[in-house]
Coordinates of C-alpha atoms in Angstrom, one line a residue:
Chain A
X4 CA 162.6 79.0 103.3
X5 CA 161.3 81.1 99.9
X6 CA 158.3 82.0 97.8
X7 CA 158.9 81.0 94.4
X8 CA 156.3 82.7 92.4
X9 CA 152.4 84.0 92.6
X10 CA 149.7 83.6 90.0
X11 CA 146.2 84.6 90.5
X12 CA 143.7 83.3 87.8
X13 CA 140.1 84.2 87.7
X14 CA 137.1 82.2 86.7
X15 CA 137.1 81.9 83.3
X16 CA 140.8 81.1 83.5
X17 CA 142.7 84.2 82.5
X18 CA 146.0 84.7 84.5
X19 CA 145.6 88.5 86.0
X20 CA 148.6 88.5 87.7
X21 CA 151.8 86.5 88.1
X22 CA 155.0 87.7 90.0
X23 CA 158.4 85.5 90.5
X24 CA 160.7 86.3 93.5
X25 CA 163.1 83.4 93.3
X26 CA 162.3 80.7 90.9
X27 CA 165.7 78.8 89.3
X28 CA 164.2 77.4 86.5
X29 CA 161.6 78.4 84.2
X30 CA 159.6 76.0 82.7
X31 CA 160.9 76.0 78.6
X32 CA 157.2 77.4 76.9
X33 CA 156.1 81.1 76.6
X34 CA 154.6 83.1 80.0
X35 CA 151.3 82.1 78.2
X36 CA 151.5 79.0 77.9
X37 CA 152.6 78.8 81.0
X38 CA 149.5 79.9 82.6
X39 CA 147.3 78.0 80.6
X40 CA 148.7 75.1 81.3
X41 CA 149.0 75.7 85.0
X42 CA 145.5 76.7 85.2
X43 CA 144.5 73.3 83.0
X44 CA 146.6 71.5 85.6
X45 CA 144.8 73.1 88.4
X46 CA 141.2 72.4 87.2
X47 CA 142.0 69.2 86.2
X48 CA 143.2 68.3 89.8
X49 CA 140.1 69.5 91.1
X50 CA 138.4 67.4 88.8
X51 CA 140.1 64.8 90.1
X52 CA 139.9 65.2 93.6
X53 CA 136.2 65.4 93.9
X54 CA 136.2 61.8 92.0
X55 CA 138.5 60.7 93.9
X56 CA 137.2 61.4 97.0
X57 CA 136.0 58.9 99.5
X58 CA 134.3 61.4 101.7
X59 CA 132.2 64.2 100.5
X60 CA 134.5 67.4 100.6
X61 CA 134.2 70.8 102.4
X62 CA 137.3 73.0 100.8
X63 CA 138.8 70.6 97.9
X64 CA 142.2 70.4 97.2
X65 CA 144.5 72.4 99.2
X66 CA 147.7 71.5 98.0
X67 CA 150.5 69.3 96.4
X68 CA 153.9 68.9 97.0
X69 CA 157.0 67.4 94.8
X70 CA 160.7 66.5 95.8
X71 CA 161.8 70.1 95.2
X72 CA 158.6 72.3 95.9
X73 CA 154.9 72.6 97.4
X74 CA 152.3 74.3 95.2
X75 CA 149.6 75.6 97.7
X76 CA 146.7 76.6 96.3
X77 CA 143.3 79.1 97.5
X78 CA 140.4 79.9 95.5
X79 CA 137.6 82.1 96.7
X80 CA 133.7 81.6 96.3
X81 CA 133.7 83.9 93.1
X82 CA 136.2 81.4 91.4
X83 CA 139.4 83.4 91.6
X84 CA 141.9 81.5 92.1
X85 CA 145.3 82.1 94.3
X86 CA 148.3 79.8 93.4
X87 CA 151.4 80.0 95.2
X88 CA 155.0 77.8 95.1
X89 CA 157.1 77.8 98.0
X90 CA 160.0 75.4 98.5
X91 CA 159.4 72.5 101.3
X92 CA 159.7 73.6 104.3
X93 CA 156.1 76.2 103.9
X94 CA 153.5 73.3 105.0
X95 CA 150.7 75.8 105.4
X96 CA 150.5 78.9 103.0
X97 CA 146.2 78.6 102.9
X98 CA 146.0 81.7 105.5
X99 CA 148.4 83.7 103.9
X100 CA 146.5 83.6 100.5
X101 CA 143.6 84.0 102.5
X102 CA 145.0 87.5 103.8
X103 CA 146.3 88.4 100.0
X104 CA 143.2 88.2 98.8
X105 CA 140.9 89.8 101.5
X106 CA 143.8 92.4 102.5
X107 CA 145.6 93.1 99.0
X108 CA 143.3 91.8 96.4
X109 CA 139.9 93.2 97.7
X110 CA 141.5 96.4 99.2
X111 CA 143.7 97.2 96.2
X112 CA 142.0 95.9 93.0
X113 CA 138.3 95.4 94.0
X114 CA 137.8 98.6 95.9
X115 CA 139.5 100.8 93.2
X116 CA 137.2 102.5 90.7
X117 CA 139.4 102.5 87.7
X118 CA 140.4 99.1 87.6
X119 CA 138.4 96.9 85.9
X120 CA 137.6 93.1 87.4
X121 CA 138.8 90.5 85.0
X122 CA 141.5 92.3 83.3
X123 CA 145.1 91.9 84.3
X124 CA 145.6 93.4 87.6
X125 CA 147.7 96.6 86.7
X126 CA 147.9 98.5 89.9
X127 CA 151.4 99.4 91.2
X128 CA 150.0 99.7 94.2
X129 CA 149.1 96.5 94.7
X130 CA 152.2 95.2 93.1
X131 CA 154.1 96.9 95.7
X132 CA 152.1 96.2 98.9
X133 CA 152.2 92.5 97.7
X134 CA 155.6 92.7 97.2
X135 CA 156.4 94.6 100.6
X136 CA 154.3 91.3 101.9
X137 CA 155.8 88.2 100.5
X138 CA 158.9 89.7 101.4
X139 CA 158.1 90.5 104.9
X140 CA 156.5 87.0 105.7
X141 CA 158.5 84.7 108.3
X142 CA 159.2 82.4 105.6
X143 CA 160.5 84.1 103.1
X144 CA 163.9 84.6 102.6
X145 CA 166.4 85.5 99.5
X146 CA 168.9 83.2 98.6
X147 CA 172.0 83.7 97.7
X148 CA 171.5 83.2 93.9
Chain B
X13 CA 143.5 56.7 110.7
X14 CA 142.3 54.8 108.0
X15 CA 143.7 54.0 104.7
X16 CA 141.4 54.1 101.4
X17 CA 142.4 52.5 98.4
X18 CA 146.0 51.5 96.5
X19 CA 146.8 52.4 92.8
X20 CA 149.4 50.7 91.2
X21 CA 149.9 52.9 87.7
X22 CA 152.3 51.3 84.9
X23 CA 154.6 53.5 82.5
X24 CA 152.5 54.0 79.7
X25 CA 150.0 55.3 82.4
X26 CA 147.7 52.6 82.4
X27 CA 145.7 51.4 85.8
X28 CA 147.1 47.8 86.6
X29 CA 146.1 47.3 89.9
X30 CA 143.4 48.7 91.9
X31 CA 142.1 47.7 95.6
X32 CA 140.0 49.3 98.0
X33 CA 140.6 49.1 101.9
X34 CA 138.2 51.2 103.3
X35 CA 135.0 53.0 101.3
X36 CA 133.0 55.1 104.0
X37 CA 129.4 55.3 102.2
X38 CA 127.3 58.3 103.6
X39 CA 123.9 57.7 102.3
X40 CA 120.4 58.4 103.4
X41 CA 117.3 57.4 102.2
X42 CA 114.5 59.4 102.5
X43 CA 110.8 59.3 102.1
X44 CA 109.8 62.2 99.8
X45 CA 105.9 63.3 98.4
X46 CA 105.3 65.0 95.6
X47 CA 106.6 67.6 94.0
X48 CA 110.1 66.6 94.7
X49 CA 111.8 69.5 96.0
X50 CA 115.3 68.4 95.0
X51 CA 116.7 68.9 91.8
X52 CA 118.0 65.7 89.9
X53 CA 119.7 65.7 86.4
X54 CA 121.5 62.9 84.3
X55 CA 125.0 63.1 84.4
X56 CA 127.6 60.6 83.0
X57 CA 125.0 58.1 83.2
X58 CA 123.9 58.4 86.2
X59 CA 121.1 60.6 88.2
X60 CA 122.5 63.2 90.4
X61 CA 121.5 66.3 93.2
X62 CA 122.1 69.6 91.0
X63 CA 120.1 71.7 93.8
X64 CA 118.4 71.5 97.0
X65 CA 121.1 69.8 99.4
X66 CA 119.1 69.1 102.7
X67 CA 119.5 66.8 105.4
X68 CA 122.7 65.1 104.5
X69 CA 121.7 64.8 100.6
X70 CA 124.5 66.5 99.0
X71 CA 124.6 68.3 95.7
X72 CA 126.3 65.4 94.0
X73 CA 125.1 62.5 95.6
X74 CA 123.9 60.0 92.8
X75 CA 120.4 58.4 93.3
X76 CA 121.4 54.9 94.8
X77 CA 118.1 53.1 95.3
X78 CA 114.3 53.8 94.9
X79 CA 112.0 51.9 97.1
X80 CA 114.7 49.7 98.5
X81 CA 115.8 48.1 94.6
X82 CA 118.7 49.4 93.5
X83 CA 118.9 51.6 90.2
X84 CA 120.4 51.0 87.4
X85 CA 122.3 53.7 85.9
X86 CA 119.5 56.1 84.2
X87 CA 116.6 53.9 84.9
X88 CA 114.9 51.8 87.9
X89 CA 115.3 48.4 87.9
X90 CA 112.4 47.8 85.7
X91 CA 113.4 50.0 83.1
X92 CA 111.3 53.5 83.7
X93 CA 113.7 56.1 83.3
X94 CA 114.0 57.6 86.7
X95 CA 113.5 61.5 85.8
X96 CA 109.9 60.3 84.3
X97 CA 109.5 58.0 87.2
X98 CA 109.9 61.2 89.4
X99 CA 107.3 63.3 87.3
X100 CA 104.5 61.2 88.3
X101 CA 102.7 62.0 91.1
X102 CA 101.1 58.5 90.9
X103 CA 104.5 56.4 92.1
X104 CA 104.1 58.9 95.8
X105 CA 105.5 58.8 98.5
X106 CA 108.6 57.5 97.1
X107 CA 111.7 56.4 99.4
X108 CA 115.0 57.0 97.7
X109 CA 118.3 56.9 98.7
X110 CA 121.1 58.9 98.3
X111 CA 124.9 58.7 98.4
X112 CA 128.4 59.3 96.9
X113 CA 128.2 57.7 93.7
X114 CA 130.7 54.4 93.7
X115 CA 133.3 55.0 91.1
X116 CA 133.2 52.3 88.1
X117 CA 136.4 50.6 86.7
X118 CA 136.2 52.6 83.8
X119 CA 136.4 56.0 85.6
X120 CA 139.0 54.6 87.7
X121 CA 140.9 53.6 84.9
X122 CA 140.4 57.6 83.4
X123 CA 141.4 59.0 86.7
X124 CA 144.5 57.2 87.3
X125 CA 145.6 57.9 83.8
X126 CA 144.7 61.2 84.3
X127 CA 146.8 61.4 87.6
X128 CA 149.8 59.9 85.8
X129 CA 149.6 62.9 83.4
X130 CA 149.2 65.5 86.3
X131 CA 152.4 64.2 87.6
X132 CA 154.3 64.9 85.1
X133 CA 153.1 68.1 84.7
X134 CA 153.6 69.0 88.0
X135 CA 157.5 68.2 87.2
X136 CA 157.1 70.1 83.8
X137 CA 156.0 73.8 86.0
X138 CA 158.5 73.1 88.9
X139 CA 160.4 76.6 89.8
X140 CA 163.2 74.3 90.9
X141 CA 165.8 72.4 89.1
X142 CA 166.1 68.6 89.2
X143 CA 161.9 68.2 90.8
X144 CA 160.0 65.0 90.6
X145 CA 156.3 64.6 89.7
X146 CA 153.7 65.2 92.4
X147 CA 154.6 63.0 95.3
X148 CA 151.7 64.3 97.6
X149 CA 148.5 65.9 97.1
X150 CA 146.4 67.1 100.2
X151 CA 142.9 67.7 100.1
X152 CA 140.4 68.6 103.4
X153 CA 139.8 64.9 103.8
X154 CA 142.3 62.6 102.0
X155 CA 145.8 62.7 100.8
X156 CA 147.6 60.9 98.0
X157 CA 150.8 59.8 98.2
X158 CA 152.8 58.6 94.9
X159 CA 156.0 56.8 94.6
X160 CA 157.1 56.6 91.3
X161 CA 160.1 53.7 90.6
X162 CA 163.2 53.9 88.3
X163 CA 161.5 51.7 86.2
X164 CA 158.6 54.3 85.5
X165 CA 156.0 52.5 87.9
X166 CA 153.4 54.5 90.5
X167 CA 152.0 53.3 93.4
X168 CA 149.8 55.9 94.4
X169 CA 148.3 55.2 98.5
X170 CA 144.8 57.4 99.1
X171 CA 144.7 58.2 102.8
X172 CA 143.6 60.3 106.1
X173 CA 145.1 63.3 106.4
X174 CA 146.8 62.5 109.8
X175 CA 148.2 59.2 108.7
X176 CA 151.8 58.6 108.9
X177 CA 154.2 56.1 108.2
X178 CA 152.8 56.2 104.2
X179 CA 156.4 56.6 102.6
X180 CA 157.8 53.5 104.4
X181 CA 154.5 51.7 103.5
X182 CA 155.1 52.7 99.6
X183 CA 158.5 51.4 99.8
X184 CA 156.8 48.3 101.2
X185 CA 154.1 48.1 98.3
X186 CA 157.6 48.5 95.9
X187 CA 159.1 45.5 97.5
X188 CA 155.3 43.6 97.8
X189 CA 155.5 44.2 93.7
X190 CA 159.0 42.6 93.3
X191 CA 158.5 40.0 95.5
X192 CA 154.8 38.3 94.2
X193 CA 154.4 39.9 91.0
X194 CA 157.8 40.9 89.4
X195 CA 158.9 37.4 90.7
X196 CA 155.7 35.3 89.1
X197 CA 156.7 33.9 86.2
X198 CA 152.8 34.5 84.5
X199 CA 152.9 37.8 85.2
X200 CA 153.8 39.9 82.3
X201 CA 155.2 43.6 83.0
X202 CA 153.2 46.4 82.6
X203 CA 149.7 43.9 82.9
X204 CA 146.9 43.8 85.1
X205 CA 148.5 42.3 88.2
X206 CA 146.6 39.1 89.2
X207 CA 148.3 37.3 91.6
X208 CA 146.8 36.3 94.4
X209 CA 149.9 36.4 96.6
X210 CA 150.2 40.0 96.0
X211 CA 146.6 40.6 97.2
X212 CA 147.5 38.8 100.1
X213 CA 150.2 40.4 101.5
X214 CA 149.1 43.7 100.4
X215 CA 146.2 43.7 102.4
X216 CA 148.2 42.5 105.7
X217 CA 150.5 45.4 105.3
X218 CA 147.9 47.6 104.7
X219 CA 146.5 46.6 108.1
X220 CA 150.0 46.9 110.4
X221 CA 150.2 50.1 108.5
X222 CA 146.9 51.0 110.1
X223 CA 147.3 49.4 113.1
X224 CA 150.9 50.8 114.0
X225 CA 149.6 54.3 112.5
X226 CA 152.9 54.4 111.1
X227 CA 154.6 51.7 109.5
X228 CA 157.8 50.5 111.2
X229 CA 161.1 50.3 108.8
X230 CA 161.9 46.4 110.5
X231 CA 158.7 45.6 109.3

């Protein structure tokens, strides 16, 4: 039971934060490209989805799942973005990245003068707290590496 | 419990097999005067809501039909363009109707191409060693289930959320393929699958995988 890693994104696509806390395998391109294509893949599935879909949709995509992880994902009505992997056994993470970004992400980064919204998130306060957070939730757990 | 549509993807990516069990269509058709208080632009050929959702017309909803005849892409059946048609207060009160816009051949042929390349992305960002491509995607009302064979094949199953039994009923599909298409002597691999046996017995395992609600492994 383990958080692999955190990005948030916001609108226009820029990755303003990304932490890892047990990921075995990193994915063979630069950090950057990285996010880019992790936020191509995201819009793209969204895109997708509301083609896709038979019914007309409320929230959209809420997550996807492989044989070796489940990518949840959260995005809030000002088009930041919340993207979280988490090995199997984590079937619902939505309300958890509903409480990082209305606990953490508006108390720490919105609600603090000196940082400025679209830049990367560069609080160590809000590092910390969100560390002190993933590490305290029920499902999270370090493995013997 | 209800199962959509069935997506049978080829290596290279290409669609070659498409069917649709169950398309709910919410419309609604209703009688407007002029000025139109909704607002309609052309997109991808078609008319759609950009503003003004009301009364079960959502922004998105393509224009279906005007006056009872069905549209045609851009234009009413006659011709008129249908933004034009719109501007005149002459052709009021004017009935149209309203729905999710039915998805062509073409764009289902772009999507599941598009899906065979989000799978392997998803495989390409995994934090974990040895992960497949995306074998589930959950959305508020559907969720997509993939298999992807040895040989490179996907049969990709669009459900409800609370269906179960949809891995067993993939597995199924797998051996459906080998049995009536693999095993036809005119079918070619990796073509559009056109054998009417597969149809057939496609369609009554989709229905004792709705039926059951979960689809039995004696089956």
């Amino acid at each position: 039971m383990t958080v692999h890693n955190l990005y948030i994104f916001d609108r226009n696509g820029n990755c303003l934060f990304y932490n890892e806390w047990n990921r075995k395998k990193q994915a063979g391109i630069s950090k950057e490209e990285e996010f880019k294509l992790m936020y191509g893949m995201l819009f793209s599935i969204r895109s997708f989805v509301s083609k896709m879909s038979p019914l007309d949709m409320k929230e959209g995509f809420l997550s996807f799942q492989t044989s070796k992880y489940r990518l949840h994902y959260y995005e809030t009505p000002s088009g930041l973005k919340f993207v979280m992997n988490t090995d199997l056994s984590v079937t619902n993470a939505r309300d958890t990245l509903q409480h990082i970004y209305s606990n953490l992400y508006v108390e720490y980064i919105v609600k603090n003068p000196v940082c400025v919204l679209g830049h990367s998130l560069d609080s160590e306060l809000f590092s910390s707290r969100l560390d002190a957070f993933i590490r305290a939730l029920p499902y999270y757990s370090p493995r013997a590496a | 419990m209800v199962i959509f549509s069935v997506y049978v993807v080829n290596k290279a990516g290409g669609l070659i097999y498409q069917y649709d069990n169950y398309v709910p269509r919410a419309e609604a058709e209703k009688t407007f005067s002029h000025p139109l208080d909704l607002v309609l632009k052309h997109h991808d050929e078609k008319v759609v809501v950009s503003f003004g959702q009301r009364d079960g017309i959502r922004v998105g909803h393509a224009v279906l039909s005007i006056n009872g005849v069905d549209v045609m892409g851009k234009n009413t059946a006659d011709g008129k363009d249908i933004l034009e048609y719109l501007k005149d207060p002459s052709n009021y009160p004017v009935s149209i109707r309203f729905g999710r816009a039915r998805l062509s051949s073409n764009e289902k042929l772009m999507l599941a191409s598009m899906f065979h390349s989000l799978f392997a992305i998803g495989s390409q960002l995994s934090p974990e060693v040895g992960s497949s491509g995306i074998e589930m995607l959950e959305t508020d009302v559907f969720k997509l289930h993939c298999f992807q064979t040895l040989t490179g094949i996907k049969f990709i199953v669009l459900a409800d959320p609370r269906q179960s039994g949809i891995d067993a009923l993939l597995r199924k599909i797998y051996e459906i393929y080998s049995d009536f298409a693999l095993k036809n002597p005119f079918y070619s691999l990796e073509m559009p699958i056109r054998c009417e046996l597969f149809d057939q017995n496609l369609k009554s395992a989709l229905e004792i995988a709705e039926k059951a609600g979960n689809f039995g492994a004696g089956s």
